Coordinates of C-alpha atoms in Angstrom, one line a residue:
Chain A
M299 CA 119.7 51.2 140.2
N300 CA 119.1 50.0 143.8
T301 CA 115.4 49.2 144.0
W302 CA 115.7 48.8 147.8
A303 CA 115.8 52.6 147.9
L304 CA 112.0 52.4 147.1
T305 CA 111.5 50.7 150.4
K306 CA 112.5 54.0 152.1
L307 CA 109.2 55.5 151.1
S308 CA 106.8 55.6 154.1
Y309 CA 103.2 54.2 154.0
G310 CA 100.4 53.3 156.3
V311 CA 98.4 50.1 156.2
Y312 CA 94.8 50.3 155.0
A313 CA 91.9 48.0 154.2
V314 CA 90.2 49.5 151.1
T315 CA 86.6 48.4 151.0
S316 CA 83.7 48.5 148.5
W317 CA 80.8 46.4 147.3
A318 CA 80.8 43.5 144.9
D319 CA 77.9 42.9 142.5
G320 CA 75.0 41.5 144.5
G321 CA 75.8 43.6 147.5
K322 CA 78.6 41.6 149.0
A323 CA 81.0 43.7 151.1
T324 CA 84.6 43.1 150.1
G325 CA 88.0 44.8 150.3
C326 CA 91.8 44.4 150.2
I327 CA 94.9 45.6 152.0
A328 CA 96.7 48.6 150.4
N329 CA 99.7 50.7 151.4
S330 CA 99.7 53.2 148.5
A331 CA 97.1 55.7 149.6
M332 CA 97.6 59.5 150.0
Q333 CA 95.8 62.7 150.3
V334 CA 96.1 64.7 147.0
T335 CA 94.2 67.9 147.7
S336 CA 92.8 69.5 150.9
S337 CA 89.9 71.5 149.6
P338 CA 87.9 69.6 148.5
A339 CA 89.7 66.8 150.2
T340 CA 90.7 64.0 147.8
I341 CA 92.5 60.7 148.3
A342 CA 94.4 58.7 145.7
V343 CA 94.8 54.9 146.1
S344 CA 96.6 52.4 143.9
I345 CA 94.9 49.0 143.4
N346 CA 96.2 46.2 141.3
H347 CA 94.2 45.2 138.2
D348 CA 94.1 41.6 139.3
N349 CA 92.5 42.6 142.6
F350 CA 88.8 41.9 142.9
T351 CA 88.4 45.2 144.8
N352 CA 89.6 47.0 141.7
E353 CA 86.6 46.0 139.6
C354 CA 84.3 46.5 142.6
I355 CA 85.4 50.1 143.0
S356 CA 85.2 50.7 139.3
K357 CA 81.6 49.4 139.2
N358 CA 80.5 50.9 142.5
G359 CA 82.2 54.2 142.2
R360 CA 82.9 54.4 145.9
F361 CA 85.5 53.1 148.3
A362 CA 86.4 53.4 152.0
I363 CA 89.9 53.7 153.4
N364 CA 89.9 51.8 156.8
I365 CA 93.0 52.9 158.6
L366 CA 94.6 50.2 160.7
G367 CA 96.3 50.9 164.0
E368 CA 99.4 49.3 165.7
N369 CA 97.0 47.4 167.9
S370 CA 94.5 46.5 165.3
E371 CA 94.0 42.7 165.1
P372 CA 96.6 41.2 162.8
S373 CA 93.9 38.9 161.5
I374 CA 92.4 41.9 159.7
I375 CA 95.5 41.8 157.4
G376 CA 95.3 38.1 157.0
N377 CA 91.6 38.3 156.1
F378 CA 91.7 41.2 153.7
G379 CA 95.3 40.8 152.4
F380 CA 95.9 37.2 151.8
R381 CA 92.8 35.8 150.0
S382 CA 90.6 37.1 147.3
G383 CA 87.1 38.5 147.7
R384 CA 86.1 36.6 144.5
D385 CA 85.9 33.3 146.5
S386 CA 85.8 34.3 150.2
E387 CA 83.7 36.4 152.6
K388 CA 85.7 39.1 154.2
F389 CA 82.9 40.7 156.1
P390 CA 80.2 39.4 158.5
A391 CA 76.8 39.1 157.0
K392 CA 75.8 42.5 158.4
P393 CA 78.8 44.8 158.3
E394 CA 78.8 48.3 159.8
I395 CA 78.0 50.7 157.0
K396 CA 78.9 54.4 156.8
D397 CA 78.1 56.6 153.8
F398 CA 76.9 53.5 152.0
L399 CA 80.2 51.7 152.4
P400 CA 81.3 48.7 154.6
I401 CA 83.6 49.7 157.5
V402 CA 86.1 47.3 159.0
D403 CA 85.6 46.4 162.7
G404 CA 88.9 47.2 164.4
A405 CA 90.0 50.1 162.1
I406 CA 91.1 53.2 164.0
A407 CA 89.6 55.6 161.5
Y408 CA 87.8 55.5 158.1
I409 CA 87.6 57.8 155.1
T410 CA 84.8 57.3 152.6
C411 CA 85.3 58.4 149.1
K412 CA 83.4 58.9 145.8
V413 CA 85.5 58.2 142.7
I414 CA 86.0 61.4 140.6
D415 CA 88.9 60.4 138.4
K416 CA 91.3 57.5 137.7
M417 CA 94.6 57.0 136.1
E418 CA 95.5 53.6 134.5
T419 CA 99.0 52.2 134.6
A420 CA 100.3 48.9 133.3
T421 CA 99.4 46.9 136.4
H422 CA 97.4 49.2 138.7
T423 CA 94.6 51.7 138.7
V424 CA 95.1 54.9 140.7
F425 CA 91.6 55.9 141.9
L426 CA 91.1 59.5 142.9
G427 CA 88.3 59.8 145.4
E428 CA 86.6 62.9 146.8
V429 CA 86.2 62.5 150.6
I430 CA 82.5 62.2 151.5
G431 CA 82.9 61.2 155.1
A432 CA 85.7 60.6 157.7
E433 CA 85.7 59.7 161.4
I434 CA 88.2 58.7 164.0
I435 CA 87.1 55.5 165.8
N436 CA 90.0 55.0 168.2
D437 CA 92.2 58.0 168.9
A438 CA 94.3 56.1 171.5
D439 CA 96.0 53.8 169.0
E440 CA 98.8 55.0 166.6
P441 CA 98.3 54.5 162.9
M442 CA 100.2 51.4 161.7
T443 CA 103.0 52.2 159.3
Y444 CA 104.1 49.7 156.8
A445 CA 107.6 49.8 158.5
Y446 CA 105.9 48.9 161.8
Y447 CA 104.0 46.1 160.1
H448 CA 107.3 44.6 158.7
K449 CA 109.4 45.1 161.8
V450 CA 106.9 44.4 164.7
I451 CA 103.8 42.6 163.5
K452 CA 105.8 40.2 161.3
G453 CA 108.1 39.5 164.3
K454 CA 105.1 38.7 166.5
A455 CA 103.3 36.5 163.9
P456 CA 102.7 33.1 165.4
K457 CA 104.1 30.0 163.5
N458 CA 100.6 28.9 162.6
A459 CA 100.0 32.1 160.6
P460 CA 101.5 31.1 157.3
T461 CA 100.2 34.2 155.6
Y462 CA 102.6 36.4 157.6
I463 CA 105.5 34.3 156.8
E464 CA 104.6 34.2 153.1
E465 CA 104.3 37.9 152.8
Chain B
M254 CA 82.7 64.6 158.9
N255 CA 85.8 64.7 161.1
T256 CA 88.7 65.9 158.8
W257 CA 91.2 65.0 161.5
A258 CA 90.7 61.4 160.4
L259 CA 92.8 62.3 157.4
T260 CA 95.7 63.0 159.6
K261 CA 95.8 59.3 160.4
L262 CA 97.2 58.5 156.9
S263 CA 100.9 57.9 157.1
Y264 CA 103.5 59.7 154.9
G265 CA 107.2 60.3 154.6
V266 CA 109.0 63.6 154.2
Y267 CA 110.6 64.2 150.8
A268 CA 112.3 67.0 148.9
V269 CA 111.1 66.8 145.3
T270 CA 113.6 68.4 143.0
S271 CA 113.8 69.4 139.3
W272 CA 115.2 72.1 137.1
A273 CA 113.9 75.6 136.5
D274 CA 114.3 77.3 133.1
G275 CA 117.9 78.4 132.7
G276 CA 119.3 75.4 134.5
K277 CA 118.6 76.4 138.1
A278 CA 118.2 73.5 140.5
T279 CA 115.1 73.8 142.7
G280 CA 112.6 71.8 144.7
C281 CA 110.0 71.7 147.4
I282 CA 108.9 69.5 150.4
A283 CA 106.2 67.0 149.7
N284 CA 104.6 64.2 151.8
S285 CA 102.2 62.8 149.3
A286 CA 104.3 60.4 147.3
M287 CA 103.8 56.7 146.8
Q288 CA 104.8 53.8 144.6
V289 CA 102.1 53.0 142.2
T290 CA 103.4 50.0 140.3
S291 CA 106.4 47.7 140.8
S292 CA 107.3 46.5 137.3
P293 CA 108.1 48.9 135.8
A294 CA 108.5 50.9 139.0
T295 CA 106.4 54.1 139.1
I296 CA 105.9 56.8 141.7
A297 CA 103.1 59.3 142.0
V298 CA 103.6 62.6 143.7
S299 CA 101.1 65.4 144.4
I300 CA 102.4 69.0 143.9
N301 CA 100.4 72.1 144.4
H302 CA 99.7 74.2 141.3
D303 CA 101.1 77.3 143.1
N304 CA 104.3 75.6 143.7
F305 CA 107.2 76.7 141.5
T306 CA 108.4 73.0 141.4
N307 CA 105.1 72.1 139.7
E308 CA 105.8 74.1 136.5
C309 CA 109.5 73.0 136.6
I310 CA 108.5 69.3 136.6
S311 CA 105.9 70.0 133.9
K312 CA 108.5 71.6 131.6
N313 CA 111.5 69.4 132.5
G314 CA 109.6 66.1 132.5
R315 CA 111.7 64.7 135.3
F316 CA 111.8 64.8 139.1
A317 CA 113.8 63.3 141.9
I318 CA 112.3 62.2 145.3
N319 CA 115.0 62.9 147.9
I320 CA 114.0 60.9 151.0
L321 CA 114.8 62.6 154.3
G322 CA 115.8 60.7 157.4
E323 CA 115.1 61.2 161.1
N324 CA 118.6 62.7 161.4
S325 CA 118.6 64.7 158.2
E326 CA 119.3 68.4 158.9
P327 CA 116.0 70.2 159.8
S328 CA 117.4 73.1 157.8
I329 CA 116.6 71.0 154.6
I330 CA 112.9 71.4 155.4
G331 CA 113.3 75.1 156.1
N332 CA 115.2 75.6 152.9
F333 CA 113.0 73.6 150.6
G334 CA 109.7 73.9 152.4
F335 CA 109.3 77.4 153.6
R336 CA 110.4 79.6 150.7
S337 CA 109.8 79.7 146.9
G338 CA 112.3 78.6 144.3
R339 CA 110.9 81.5 142.2
D340 CA 113.0 84.0 144.3
S341 CA 115.5 82.0 146.2
E342 CA 118.4 79.6 145.6
K343 CA 117.7 76.2 147.2
F344 CA 120.9 74.4 146.0
P345 CA 124.5 75.3 146.0
A346 CA 125.9 76.6 142.7
K347 CA 127.1 73.1 141.8
P348 CA 124.7 70.5 143.2
E349 CA 125.3 66.8 143.1
I350 CA 123.6 65.4 140.0
K351 CA 122.2 61.9 139.4
D352 CA 120.3 60.9 136.2
F353 CA 120.4 64.6 135.2
L354 CA 118.6 65.6 138.4
P355 CA 119.8 67.6 141.4
I356 CA 120.2 65.6 144.6
V357 CA 119.8 67.0 148.1
D358 CA 122.8 66.8 150.3
G359 CA 121.7 65.0 153.5
A360 CA 118.9 62.8 151.9
I361 CA 119.1 59.2 153.0
A362 CA 118.1 57.9 149.5
Y363 CA 116.9 59.2 146.2
I364 CA 114.6 58.0 143.4
T365 CA 114.8 59.7 140.0
C366 CA 111.8 59.7 137.7
K367 CA 110.7 60.5 134.2
V368 CA 107.1 61.8 134.0
I369 CA 104.9 59.4 132.0
D370 CA 101.5 60.7 133.0
K371 CA 99.7 63.2 135.1
M372 CA 96.3 63.8 136.6
E373 CA 95.0 67.3 137.3
T374 CA 92.9 68.2 140.3
A375 CA 91.5 71.5 141.4
T376 CA 94.6 72.5 143.3
H377 CA 97.3 69.9 142.7
T378 CA 98.9 67.9 139.9
V379 CA 99.6 64.2 140.5
F380 CA 102.7 63.4 138.5
L381 CA 103.3 59.8 137.6
G382 CA 106.9 59.1 137.2
E383 CA 108.7 56.0 135.9
V384 CA 111.7 55.3 138.1
I385 CA 115.0 55.7 136.1
G386 CA 117.4 55.5 139.0
A387 CA 117.4 54.9 142.8
E388 CA 120.1 54.7 145.4
I389 CA 120.4 54.4 149.2
I390 CA 122.8 57.1 150.5
N391 CA 122.6 56.4 154.2
D392 CA 121.2 53.1 155.3
A393 CA 121.8 53.7 159.0
D394 CA 119.2 56.4 159.4
E395 CA 115.5 55.7 159.5
P396 CA 113.2 57.4 157.0
M397 CA 111.5 60.4 158.5
T398 CA 107.7 60.0 158.7
Y399 CA 105.4 63.0 158.7
A400 CA 104.3 61.9 162.2
Y401 CA 107.9 62.0 163.4
Y402 CA 108.4 65.4 161.8
H403 CA 105.4 66.8 163.7
K404 CA 106.0 65.1 167.0
V405 CA 109.8 65.2 167.3
I406 CA 111.4 67.7 164.9
K407 CA 108.9 70.3 165.8
G408 CA 109.5 69.8 169.4
K409 CA 113.3 70.2 168.9
A410 CA 113.0 73.3 166.7
P411 CA 115.0 76.3 168.2
K412 CA 113.2 79.5 169.1
N413 CA 115.1 81.3 166.3
A414 CA 113.6 79.0 163.6
P415 CA 110.3 80.7 163.0
T416 CA 109.5 78.6 160.0
Y417 CA 109.0 75.5 162.3
I418 CA 106.7 77.4 164.6
E419 CA 104.7 78.8 161.7
E420 CA 104.2 75.3 160.2

C-alpha cells in the first residue's frame, strides 16, 4: 500500500468554530469537511477526539465552517491550527456572531450548522450538521485548497513562522 | 441564507466503484469523499440512495475511490457520471482488479476500502471505509478538483457532448 495515494484527495482549508463552556469562542483548522446532502443541506466534518473543538461541538450542538481563501491571512491558520483553545484565546473578546456562532474575521464564506448526527471512529468524530445559515463574505478571492496551502502558502511562510515549518 | 456559499467548499472528482450482483463491475462519480482518520486510515464517501452504486457497496461491503486527474479522459465522467449502472456497462468485460475491486483505466490513483460503518441521511448514505490498498498510478498529473472540472473541463467540452452541457 502506498499511503501517499491518499494525498491525492482534494480538500479545502476551514476554521471550524464553536463555543466552549462559559461562552468562550474557539475553533480549529480542518480539511475534512464535505457536503453530504443537498435538501436539506447537510455538512460532515471530521474532528480529532483530542481537539478541544470536538468537545465544544459535542456540548454546544452547533458549529460553523469558516472557509479560508487563497488571500486569507496565513496567521488565521497559525492561530486556529497550531495551538489549543484549552489554553489560548483564538477570538477577540467580541467576535462577530452569526446564527449564534463565532465567525472568523478574514474567512471568504461561512456555513453555520446544527449537529443532527455523528459517527465515532477510533480517533475522530464525524459530525453531521444541518446547515442553518450560509453567506459569502468575499466573492473575489478563490477558496484555498489544501494543495494550495502546501505548495504556495508554505513556500511563502517567513522564517519567523515556526508553525508553518513544523506542519 | 445564501446556498452559493456551499459551493466554496473544495472537492476532488472521483469514480467510486464496486460490484453489482452477478459480478458486474460498476461505479459512479462522486465529489464528497474525505479521509476521516489516519491510523487506521479511513475514508468517508457520500452516495445518493437512488444511485445503483449505493446498493452495490451496501451488498458488496467494499468500494474503490478512483482519483481522476486534470488530464484524465473527460469521457470517464460521461461514462460513470451520466448514466446508470442498472442498465449500462461502465467497465470493459475484463476490468483491472486491485484488492478484489474494479479500477478505472485513466485514474491517477486509487484507494480500496472495506466498509466498516455507515451513516444514513434523508437522501444519501455516508459509507466509512477502512483503507485496504492504495497506489499512485500517474504522479505527473494533478488531481482534478471540482472547481477545475467546472471551470476548465466544462469549457473544453465539445458540442457533441450533451452530457457536459446538461451538467
